Amino acid sequence: MKVYLSVDMEGVTGLTDPEEMHAGGRGYERGCELMTADAGAVIAGAYEAGASAVVVNDAHGSTKNLRVDLLDPRASLIRGPGKPMRMAQGLSADFQAACFAGYHARAGVQHGVLNHTWMGKEIHNVYLNGEVCGETRLVAGFAGFLGVPVALVTGDEAVCEEARALLGDVETVAVKKGIDRFSAELLPPSVAQALIREATARALNRLSDFRPYEIAPPFTLGVEWNSTAIASGCALIPGVRPAGPRHTEFTTEDFHDIMGLLGVFATLAGQVACGSGVYG
């Protein structure tokens, strides 16, 4: 049983402050340790359930957050920028399950801790085939395109609700309950990580209960930007068309194109906005 693990940071145990998400910010180094510990809990649970291999993708921001020296040595780590599939880098059809750790609610979800979709400042909303879409749906959609079911989602209470509404009886672990975007009621790390380990083992021991999340092609990615300038710049990308003053759309039969384009968007939008675009 080969298991894929995508790890974001906003939904990691104990974290609520935007500074904890970025290198140089107050609490970032400790945040990386907590992120690695959450990943380690998934890895441990996967091997308890009989996994033969676990591949971990650092899916947040610079993608240089997970501490490889603290990671369970039974797993391998995909790390560093320049990954074409970004949050889903390394995921392929030969995995039996995908797990998402440290995920967060989509943009605009009330009580979603650090809620956003792909980019926290530049993007107002993302749509997939006309329906509002968060990162959970985007990565689950890519996994489903490859025929891989999502078995586990961990993060704040809001993303767990989002995951269950989207994926059905998926295993979830809420490590914090949002009060507002930057505040939450937290579980202690030892408690949260024990729950994550148990839920991972439970999920993989009932893997036959899960089905890939399949979206019928063609796939249309719509983005509502926070700036007309960003929308105009992104509309210059071949295949991307303007759909309003602050909207762009792109349609394809291959979900790989969706994941790749989101990465290009993050780079270009960040430059247009004179900031550092962050995905994940």
PDB file of C-alpha atoms in Angstrom:
ATOM      1  CA  MET A   1       0.000   0.000   0.000  1.00  0.00           C
ATOM      2  CA  LYS A   2       1.631   3.194  -1.238  1.00  0.00           C
ATOM      3  CA  VAL A   3       0.394   6.362   0.499  1.00  0.00           C
ATOM      4  CA  TYR A   4       0.716   9.972  -0.642  1.00  0.00           C
ATOM      5  CA  LEU A   5       0.730  12.810   1.898  1.00  0.00           C
ATOM      6  CA  SER A   6       0.313  16.493   1.013  1.00  0.00           C
ATOM      7  CA  VAL A   7       1.107  18.782   3.952  1.00  0.00           C
ATOM      8  CA  ASP A   8       0.003  22.409   4.130  1.00  0.00           C
ATOM      9  CA  MET A   9       0.707  24.666   7.118  1.00  0.00           C
ATOM     10  CA  GLU A  10      -2.296  26.832   7.993  1.00  0.00           C
ATOM     11  CA  GLY A  11      -4.154  23.832   9.403  1.00  0.00           C
ATOM     12  CA  VAL A  12      -1.236  22.487  11.432  1.00  0.00           C
ATOM     13  CA  THR A  13      -1.683  21.868  15.147  1.00  0.00           C
ATOM     14  CA  GLY A  14      -1.174  24.988  17.272  1.00  0.00           C
ATOM     15  CA  LEU A  15      -0.790  27.604  14.531  1.00  0.00           C
ATOM     16  CA  THR A  16      -3.012  30.696  14.090  1.00  0.00           C
ATOM     17  CA  ASP A  17      -0.686  33.613  13.254  1.00  0.00           C
ATOM     18  CA  PRO A  18       0.213  34.586   9.655  1.00  0.00           C
ATOM     19  CA  GLU A  19       3.778  35.236  10.834  1.00  0.00           C
ATOM     20  CA  GLU A  20       4.077  31.554  11.697  1.00  0.00           C
ATOM     21  CA  MET A  21       3.559  30.733   8.016  1.00  0.00           C
ATOM     22  CA  HIS A  22       6.612  32.525   6.594  1.00  0.00           C
ATOM     23  CA  ALA A  23      10.370  32.233   7.070  1.00  0.00           C
ATOM     24  CA  GLY A  24      11.604  35.011   9.320  1.00  0.00           C
ATOM     25  CA  GLY A  25       8.233  35.470  10.992  1.00  0.00           C
ATOM     26  CA  ARG A  26       7.711  35.202  14.715  1.00  0.00           C
ATOM     27  CA  GLY A  27       7.154  31.534  15.584  1.00  0.00           C
ATOM     28  CA  TYR A  28       7.954  30.181  12.106  1.00  0.00           C
ATOM     29  CA  GLU A  29      10.693  27.775  13.203  1.00  0.00           C
ATOM     30  CA  ARG A  30       8.459  26.278  15.865  1.00  0.00           C
ATOM     31  CA  GLY A  31       5.689  26.127  13.277  1.00  0.00           C
ATOM     32  CA  CYS A  32       7.916  24.015  11.035  1.00  0.00           C
ATOM     33  CA  GLU A  33       8.495  21.608  13.909  1.00  0.00           C
ATOM     34  CA  LEU A  34       4.761  21.315  14.561  1.00  0.00           C
ATOM     35  CA  MET A  35       4.118  20.827  10.837  1.00  0.00           C
ATOM     36  CA  THR A  36       6.692  18.030  10.767  1.00  0.00           C
ATOM     37  CA  ALA A  37       5.149  16.413  13.841  1.00  0.00           C
ATOM     38  CA  ASP A  38       1.677  16.389  12.247  1.00  0.00           C
ATOM     39  CA  ALA A  39       3.181  14.796   9.136  1.00  0.00           C
ATOM     40  CA  GLY A  40       4.966  12.290  11.338  1.00  0.00           C
ATOM     41  CA  ALA A  41       1.690  11.293  12.969  1.00  0.00           C
ATOM     42  CA  VAL A  42       0.208  10.512   9.541  1.00  0.00           C
ATOM     43  CA  ILE A  43       3.295   8.533   8.553  1.00  0.00           C
ATOM     44  CA  ALA A  44       3.208   6.521  11.772  1.00  0.00           C
ATOM     45  CA  GLY A  45      -0.487   5.735  11.345  1.00  0.00           C
ATOM     46  CA  ALA A  46       0.067   4.725   7.732  1.00  0.00           C
ATOM     47  CA  TYR A  47       2.746   2.222   8.643  1.00  0.00           C
ATOM     48  CA  GLU A  48       0.604   0.872  11.482  1.00  0.00           C
ATOM     49  CA  ALA A  49      -2.039   0.142   8.832  1.00  0.00           C
ATOM     50  CA  GLY A  50       0.457  -1.714   6.635  1.00  0.00           C
ATOM     51  CA  ALA A  51       1.777   0.940   4.257  1.00  0.00           C
ATOM     52  CA  SER A  52       4.741  -0.134   2.155  1.00  0.00           C
ATOM     53  CA  ALA A  53       5.798   3.421   1.276  1.00  0.00           C
ATOM     54  CA  VAL A  54       4.811   6.981   2.192  1.00  0.00           C
ATOM     55  CA  VAL A  55       5.747   9.947  -0.001  1.00  0.00           C
ATOM     56  CA  VAL A  56       5.388  13.362   1.653  1.00  0.00           C
ATOM     57  CA  ASN A  57       5.001  16.614  -0.294  1.00  0.00           C
ATOM     58  CA  ASP A  58       5.731  19.927   1.442  1.00  0.00           C
ATOM     59  CA  ALA A  59       2.796  21.877   0.000  1.00  0.00           C
ATOM     60  CA  HIS A  60       3.058  25.239   1.743  1.00  0.00           C
ATOM     61  CA  GLY A  61       4.483  28.499   0.464  1.00  0.00           C
ATOM     62  CA  SER A  62       8.192  28.131  -0.265  1.00  0.00           C
ATOM     63  CA  THR A  63       7.775  24.348   0.142  1.00  0.00           C
ATOM     64  CA  LYS A  64      10.856  24.448   2.364  1.00  0.00           C
ATOM     65  CA  ASN A  65       9.073  24.103   5.682  1.00  0.00           C
ATOM     66  CA  LEU A  66       9.140  20.463   6.742  1.00  0.00           C
ATOM     67  CA  ARG A  67      12.177  19.487   8.813  1.00  0.00           C
ATOM     68  CA  VAL A  68      13.650  16.494   7.014  1.00  0.00           C
ATOM     69  CA  ASP A  69      15.945  15.818  10.005  1.00  0.00           C
ATOM     70  CA  LEU A  70      12.864  15.384  12.223  1.00  0.00           C
ATOM     71  CA  LEU A  71      10.752  13.442   9.721  1.00  0.00           C
ATOM     72  CA  ASP A  72      10.008   9.740  10.193  1.00  0.00           C
ATOM     73  CA  PRO A  73      12.865   8.027   8.328  1.00  0.00           C
ATOM     74  CA  ARG A  74      10.509   5.521   6.731  1.00  0.00           C
ATOM     75  CA  ALA A  75       9.063   8.275   4.496  1.00  0.00           C
ATOM     76  CA  SER A  76      10.563  10.249   1.616  1.00  0.00           C
ATOM     77  CA  LEU A  77      10.107  14.012   1.232  1.00  0.00           C
ATOM     78  CA  ILE A  78       9.474  16.208  -1.817  1.00  0.00           C
ATOM     79  CA  ARG A  79      10.746  19.678  -0.955  1.00  0.00           C
ATOM     80  CA  GLY A  80      11.607  22.972  -2.627  1.00  0.00           C
ATOM     81  CA  PRO A  81      10.115  25.386  -5.171  1.00  0.00           C
ATOM     82  CA  GLY A  82       9.746  24.830  -8.895  1.00  0.00           C
ATOM     83  CA  LYS A  83       7.402  21.835  -8.592  1.00  0.00           C
ATOM     84  CA  PRO A  84       5.036  21.747 -11.602  1.00  0.00           C
ATOM     85  CA  MET A  85       2.140  20.149  -9.709  1.00  0.00           C
ATOM     86  CA  ARG A  86       2.706  22.236  -6.588  1.00  0.00           C
ATOM     87  CA  MET A  87       0.443  20.988  -3.778  1.00  0.00           C
ATOM     88  CA  ALA A  88       0.044  17.642  -5.554  1.00  0.00           C
ATOM     89  CA  GLN A  89       3.642  17.150  -6.684  1.00  0.00           C
ATOM     90  CA  GLY A  90       4.576  13.469  -6.734  1.00  0.00           C
ATOM     91  CA  LEU A  91       1.007  12.181  -6.765  1.00  0.00           C
ATOM     92  CA  SER A  92       0.481   9.503  -9.409  1.00  0.00           C
ATOM     93  CA  ALA A  93      -1.916   6.704 -10.249  1.00  0.00           C
ATOM     94  CA  ASP A  94       0.185   4.060  -8.472  1.00  0.00           C
ATOM     95  CA  PHE A  95      -0.781   5.349  -5.005  1.00  0.00           C
ATOM     96  CA  GLN A  96      -3.567   3.545  -3.175  1.00  0.00           C
ATOM     97  CA  ALA A  97      -4.515   6.524  -0.996  1.00  0.00           C
ATOM     98  CA  ALA A  98      -3.951  10.260  -0.599  1.00  0.00           C
ATOM     99  CA  CYS A  99      -3.914  12.052   2.750  1.00  0.00           C
ATOM    100  CA  PHE A 100      -4.019  15.804   3.367  1.00  0.00           C
ATOM    101  CA  ALA A 101      -2.555  17.220   6.601  1.00  0.00           C
ATOM    102  CA  GLY A 102      -2.510  20.805   7.827  1.00  0.00           C
ATOM    103  CA  TYR A 103      -5.171  21.891   5.326  1.00  0.00           C
ATOM    104  CA  HIS A 104      -7.428  24.919   5.783  1.00  0.00           C
ATOM    105  CA  ALA A 105     -10.860  26.136   4.712  1.00  0.00           C
ATOM    106  CA  ARG A 106     -11.404  27.908   1.416  1.00  0.00           C
ATOM    107  CA  ALA A 107     -11.550  31.688   1.166  1.00  0.00           C
ATOM    108  CA  GLY A 108     -14.436  33.358   2.958  1.00  0.00           C
ATOM    109  CA  VAL A 109     -15.476  30.461   5.196  1.00  0.00           C
ATOM    110  CA  GLN A 110     -16.642  31.786   8.543  1.00  0.00           C
ATOM    111  CA  HIS A 111     -14.480  30.577  11.428  1.00  0.00           C
ATOM    112  CA  GLY A 112     -11.978  29.127   8.974  1.00  0.00           C
ATOM    113  CA  VAL A 113      -8.554  29.642  10.541  1.00  0.00           C
ATOM    114  CA  LEU A 114      -6.237  31.427   8.078  1.00  0.00           C
ATOM    115  CA  ASN A 115      -8.828  30.718   5.362  1.00  0.00           C
ATOM    116  CA  HIS A 116      -7.893  31.459   1.743  1.00  0.00           C
ATOM    117  CA  THR A 117      -7.684  29.693  -1.596  1.00  0.00           C
ATOM    118  CA  TRP A 118      -4.219  29.312  -3.110  1.00  0.00           C
ATOM    119  CA  MET A 119      -3.173  32.940  -2.513  1.00  0.00           C
ATOM    120  CA  GLY A 120      -4.227  34.829   0.583  1.00  0.00           C
ATOM    121  CA  LYS A 121      -4.147  38.394  -0.775  1.00  0.00           C
ATOM    122  CA  GLU A 122      -4.398  38.215  -4.552  1.00  0.00           C
ATOM    123  CA  ILE A 123      -7.317  35.770  -4.964  1.00  0.00           C
ATOM    124  CA  HIS A 124     -10.855  36.438  -3.778  1.00  0.00           C
ATOM    125  CA  ASN A 125     -12.369  33.125  -4.934  1.00  0.00           C
ATOM    126  CA  VAL A 126     -11.584  30.096  -7.090  1.00  0.00           C
ATOM    127  CA  TYR A 127     -14.206  28.155  -9.048  1.00  0.00           C
ATOM    128  CA  LEU A 128     -14.057  24.707 -10.591  1.00  0.00           C
ATOM    129  CA  ASN A 129     -16.707  24.008 -13.220  1.00  0.00           C
ATOM    130  CA  GLY A 130     -18.704  26.927 -11.874  1.00  0.00           C
ATOM    131  CA  GLU A 131     -18.662  25.875  -8.211  1.00  0.00           C
ATOM    132  CA  VAL A 132     -16.688  27.684  -5.535  1.00  0.00           C
ATOM    133  CA  CYS A 133     -13.601  25.675  -4.746  1.00  0.00           C
ATOM    134  CA  GLY A 134     -10.975  25.423  -2.021  1.00  0.00           C
ATOM    135  CA  GLU A 135      -7.610  23.732  -1.984  1.00  0.00           C
ATOM    136  CA  THR A 136      -9.107  20.507  -0.636  1.00  0.00           C
ATOM    137  CA  ARG A 137     -11.321  20.225  -3.704  1.00  0.00           C
ATOM    138  CA  LEU A 138      -8.521  21.171  -6.094  1.00  0.00           C
ATOM    139  CA  VAL A 139      -6.089  18.535  -4.838  1.00  0.00           C
ATOM    140  CA  ALA A 140      -8.826  15.928  -4.320  1.00  0.00           C
ATOM    141  CA  GLY A 141      -9.958  16.602  -7.896  1.00  0.00           C
ATOM    142  CA  PHE A 142      -6.461  15.948  -9.196  1.00  0.00           C
ATOM    143  CA  ALA A 143      -6.224  12.772  -7.103  1.00  0.00           C
ATOM    144  CA  GLY A 144      -9.592  11.647  -8.464  1.00  0.00           C
ATOM    145  CA  PHE A 145      -8.438  12.362 -12.017  1.00  0.00           C
ATOM    146  CA  LEU A 146      -5.622   9.876 -11.342  1.00  0.00           C
ATOM    147  CA  GLY A 147      -7.989   7.372  -9.714  1.00  0.00           C
ATOM    148  CA  VAL A 148      -6.633   7.860  -6.181  1.00  0.00           C
ATOM    149  CA  PRO A 149      -9.091   8.233  -3.268  1.00  0.00           C
ATOM    150  CA  VAL A 150      -8.589  10.723  -0.432  1.00  0.00           C
ATOM    151  CA  ALA A 151      -8.697   8.870   2.893  1.00  0.00           C
ATOM    152  CA  LEU A 152      -7.799  11.539   5.464  1.00  0.00           C
ATOM    153  CA  VAL A 153      -7.970  15.319   5.932  1.00  0.00           C
ATOM    154  CA  THR A 154      -6.598  17.109   9.007  1.00  0.00           C
ATOM    155  CA  GLY A 155      -6.743  20.806   9.849  1.00  0.00           C
ATOM    156  CA  ASP A 156      -9.199  23.157  11.492  1.00  0.00           C
ATOM    157  CA  GLU A 157     -12.822  22.280  12.143  1.00  0.00           C
ATOM    158  CA  ALA A 158     -13.979  24.285   9.118  1.00  0.00           C
ATOM    159  CA  VAL A 159     -11.842  22.369   6.603  1.00  0.00           C
ATOM    160  CA  CYS A 160     -12.963  19.073   8.124  1.00  0.00           C
ATOM    161  CA  GLU A 161     -16.571  20.101   7.513  1.00  0.00           C
ATOM    162  CA  GLU A 162     -15.636  21.166   3.984  1.00  0.00           C
ATOM    163  CA  ALA A 163     -13.923  17.815   3.342  1.00  0.00           C
ATOM    164  CA  ARG A 164     -16.843  15.735   4.576  1.00  0.00           C
ATOM    165  CA  ALA A 165     -19.322  17.749   2.507  1.00  0.00           C
ATOM    166  CA  LEU A 166     -17.126  17.185  -0.540  1.00  0.00           C
ATOM    167  CA  LEU A 167     -15.820  13.645  -0.047  1.00  0.00           C
ATOM    168  CA  GLY A 168     -18.400  11.967   2.153  1.00  0.00           C
ATOM    169  CA  ASP A 169     -17.252   9.625   4.906  1.00  0.00           C
ATOM    170  CA  VAL A 170     -13.597  10.630   4.757  1.00  0.00           C
ATOM    171  CA  GLU A 171     -11.634  10.429   8.021  1.00  0.00           C
ATOM    172  CA  THR A 172     -10.999  13.891   9.457  1.00  0.00           C
ATOM    173  CA  VAL A 173      -9.174  15.295  12.465  1.00  0.00           C
ATOM    174  CA  ALA A 174      -9.956  18.815  13.673  1.00  0.00           C
ATOM    175  CA  VAL A 175      -6.898  20.011  15.577  1.00  0.00           C
ATOM    176  CA  LYS A 176      -8.399  23.473  16.244  1.00  0.00           C
ATOM    177  CA  LYS A 177     -11.738  25.244  16.267  1.00  0.00           C
ATOM    178  CA  GLY A 178     -11.784  28.659  14.651  1.00  0.00           C
ATOM    179  CA  ILE A 179     -12.968  31.726  16.544  1.00  0.00           C
ATOM    180  CA  ASP A 180     -12.027  34.147  13.776  1.00  0.00           C
ATOM    181  CA  ARG A 181      -9.578  34.047  10.901  1.00  0.00           C
ATOM    182  CA  PHE A 182      -6.563  34.495  13.172  1.00  0.00           C
ATOM    183  CA  SER A 183      -7.768  32.928  16.420  1.00  0.00           C
ATOM    184  CA  ALA A 184      -8.794  29.450  17.468  1.00  0.00           C
ATOM    185  CA  GLU A 185      -9.309  27.051  20.342  1.00  0.00           C
ATOM    186  CA  LEU A 186      -6.413  24.596  20.084  1.00  0.00           C
ATOM    187  CA  LEU A 187      -5.783  20.993  21.001  1.00  0.00           C
ATOM    188  CA  PRO A 188      -2.395  20.348  22.624  1.00  0.00           C
ATOM    189  CA  PRO A 189       0.057  18.873  20.096  1.00  0.00           C
ATOM    190  CA  SER A 190       0.356  15.547  21.931  1.00  0.00           C
ATOM    191  CA  VAL A 191      -3.419  15.107  21.867  1.00  0.00           C
ATOM    192  CA  ALA A 192      -3.866  16.276  18.264  1.00  0.00           C
ATOM    193  CA  GLN A 193      -1.070  14.110  16.908  1.00  0.00           C
ATOM    194  CA  ALA A 194      -2.340  11.015  18.692  1.00  0.00           C
ATOM    195  CA  LEU A 195      -5.733  11.616  17.068  1.00  0.00           C
ATOM    196  CA  ILE A 196      -4.085  12.065  13.657  1.00  0.00           C
ATOM    197  CA  ARG A 197      -2.142   8.820  14.001  1.00  0.00           C
ATOM    198  CA  GLU A 198      -5.243   6.893  15.041  1.00  0.00           C
ATOM    199  CA  ALA A 199      -7.393   8.381  12.263  1.00  0.00           C
ATOM    200  CA  THR A 200      -4.777   7.610   9.600  1.00  0.00           C
ATOM    201  CA  ALA A 201      -4.574   3.961  10.648  1.00  0.00           C
ATOM    202  CA  ARG A 202      -8.358   3.756  10.820  1.00  0.00           C
ATOM    203  CA  ALA A 203      -8.735   5.313   7.358  1.00  0.00           C
ATOM    204  CA  LEU A 204      -6.245   3.026   5.659  1.00  0.00           C
ATOM    205  CA  ASN A 205      -7.695  -0.040   7.364  1.00  0.00           C
ATOM    206  CA  ARG A 206     -11.001   0.737   5.647  1.00  0.00           C
ATOM    207  CA  LEU A 207      -9.577   1.920   2.370  1.00  0.00           C
ATOM    208  CA  SER A 208     -12.140  -0.049   0.383  1.00  0.00           C
ATOM    209  CA  ASP A 209     -14.816   2.336   1.718  1.00  0.00           C
ATOM    210  CA  PHE A 210     -13.374   5.273  -0.242  1.00  0.00           C
ATOM    211  CA  ARG A 211     -13.811   6.169  -3.881  1.00  0.00           C
ATOM    212  CA  PRO A 212     -11.847   8.700  -5.933  1.00  0.00           C
ATOM    213  CA  TYR A 213     -13.423  12.154  -6.085  1.00  0.00           C
ATOM    214  CA  GLU A 214     -14.204  12.400  -9.787  1.00  0.00           C
ATOM    215  CA  ILE A 215     -15.188  15.573 -11.616  1.00  0.00           C
ATOM    216  CA  ALA A 216     -16.518  15.228 -15.139  1.00  0.00           C
ATOM    217  CA  PRO A 217     -14.333  16.884 -17.786  1.00  0.00           C
ATOM    218  CA  PRO A 218     -13.863  19.356 -19.319  1.00  0.00           C
ATOM    219  CA  PHE A 219     -12.437  21.209 -16.331  1.00  0.00           C
ATOM    220  CA  THR A 220     -12.944  24.969 -16.151  1.00  0.00           C
ATOM    221  CA  LEU A 221     -10.866  26.871 -13.629  1.00  0.00           C
ATOM    222  CA  GLY A 222     -12.301  30.280 -12.769  1.00  0.00           C
ATOM    223  CA  VAL A 223     -10.429  32.788 -10.638  1.00  0.00           C
ATOM    224  CA  GLU A 224     -11.860  35.961  -9.134  1.00  0.00           C
ATOM    225  CA  TRP A 225      -8.845  38.161  -8.497  1.00  0.00           C
ATOM    226  CA  ASN A 226      -8.631  41.036  -6.062  1.00  0.00           C
ATOM    227  CA  SER A 227      -7.165  43.308  -8.751  1.00  0.00           C
ATOM    228  CA  THR A 228      -8.007  44.169 -12.338  1.00  0.00           C
ATOM    229  CA  ALA A 229      -4.259  44.412 -13.005  1.00  0.00           C
ATOM    230  CA  ILE A 230      -3.666  40.814 -11.929  1.00  0.00           C
ATOM    231  CA  ALA A 231      -6.621  39.602 -14.006  1.00  0.00           C
ATOM    232  CA  SER A 232      -5.323  41.454 -17.075  1.00  0.00           C
ATOM    233  CA  GLY A 233      -1.824  40.045 -16.627  1.00  0.00           C
ATOM    234  CA  CYS A 234      -3.004  36.469 -16.157  1.00  0.00           C
ATOM    235  CA  ALA A 235      -5.309  36.747 -19.196  1.00  0.00           C
ATOM    236  CA  LEU A 236      -2.171  37.099 -21.342  1.00  0.00           C
ATOM    237  CA  ILE A 237      -1.285  33.454 -20.632  1.00  0.00           C
ATOM    238  CA  PRO A 238      -2.183  31.329 -23.686  1.00  0.00           C
ATOM    239  CA  GLY A 239      -5.516  29.585 -23.109  1.00  0.00           C
ATOM    240  CA  VAL A 240      -6.577  31.895 -20.293  1.00  0.00           C
ATOM    241  CA  ARG A 241      -9.480  34.164 -21.197  1.00  0.00           C
ATOM    242  CA  PRO A 242     -10.960  37.190 -19.420  1.00  0.00           C
ATOM    243  CA  ALA A 243     -14.413  36.559 -17.976  1.00  0.00           C
ATOM    244  CA  GLY A 244     -14.923  39.940 -16.323  1.00  0.00           C
ATOM    245  CA  PRO A 245     -12.856  42.876 -15.045  1.00  0.00           C
ATOM    246  CA  ARG A 246     -11.358  40.768 -12.244  1.00  0.00           C
ATOM    247  CA  HIS A 247     -12.149  37.266 -13.531  1.00  0.00           C
ATOM    248  CA  THR A 248     -10.230  34.779 -15.662  1.00  0.00           C
ATOM    249  CA  GLU A 249     -11.183  31.331 -16.928  1.00  0.00           C
ATOM    250  CA  PHE A 250      -9.294  28.393 -18.382  1.00  0.00           C
ATOM    251  CA  THR A 251     -10.703  25.116 -19.739  1.00  0.00           C
ATOM    252  CA  THR A 252      -8.924  21.816 -20.303  1.00  0.00           C
ATOM    253  CA  GLU A 253      -9.506  18.065 -20.517  1.00  0.00           C
ATOM    254  CA  ASP A 254      -6.407  17.329 -18.401  1.00  0.00           C
ATOM    255  CA  PHE A 255      -6.371  18.167 -14.699  1.00  0.00           C
ATOM    256  CA  HIS A 256      -2.574  18.362 -14.793  1.00  0.00           C
ATOM    257  CA  ASP A 257      -3.085  21.665 -16.649  1.00  0.00           C
ATOM    258  CA  ILE A 258      -5.195  23.048 -13.788  1.00  0.00           C
ATOM    259  CA  MET A 259      -2.549  22.327 -11.152  1.00  0.00           C
ATOM    260  CA  GLY A 260       0.244  23.642 -13.337  1.00  0.00           C
ATOM    261  CA  LEU A 261      -1.621  26.822 -14.241  1.00  0.00           C
ATOM    262  CA  LEU A 262      -2.301  27.600 -10.583  1.00  0.00           C
ATOM    263  CA  GLY A 263       1.429  27.569 -10.026  1.00  0.00           C
ATOM    264  CA  VAL A 264       1.987  29.977 -12.909  1.00  0.00           C
ATOM    265  CA  PHE A 265      -0.798  32.177 -11.557  1.00  0.00           C
ATOM    266  CA  ALA A 266       0.874  32.316  -8.140  1.00  0.00           C
ATOM    267  CA  THR A 267       4.151  33.462  -9.662  1.00  0.00           C
ATOM    268  CA  LEU A 268       2.673  36.020 -12.058  1.00  0.00           C
ATOM    269  CA  ALA A 269       0.069  37.426  -9.671  1.00  0.00           C
ATOM    270  CA  GLY A 270       2.662  37.890  -6.972  1.00  0.00           C
ATOM    271  CA  GLN A 271       4.857  39.863  -9.352  1.00  0.00           C
ATOM    272  CA  VAL A 272       2.009  42.037 -10.604  1.00  0.00           C
ATOM    273  CA  ALA A 273       0.969  42.786  -7.029  1.00  0.00           C
ATOM    274  CA  CYS A 274       4.618  43.620  -6.175  1.00  0.00           C
ATOM    275  CA  GLY A 275       4.551  40.943  -3.485  1.00  0.00           C
ATOM    276  CA  SER A 276       5.698  37.393  -3.060  1.00  0.00           C
ATOM    277  CA  GLY A 277       2.881  35.147  -4.297  1.00  0.00           C
ATOM    278  CA  VAL A 278       2.312  32.197  -2.005  1.00  0.00           C
ATOM    279  CA  TYR A 279       0.426  29.047  -2.930  1.00  0.00           C
ATOM    280  CA  GLY A 280      -0.749  26.411  -0.556  1.00  0.00           C
TER     281      GLY A 280
END
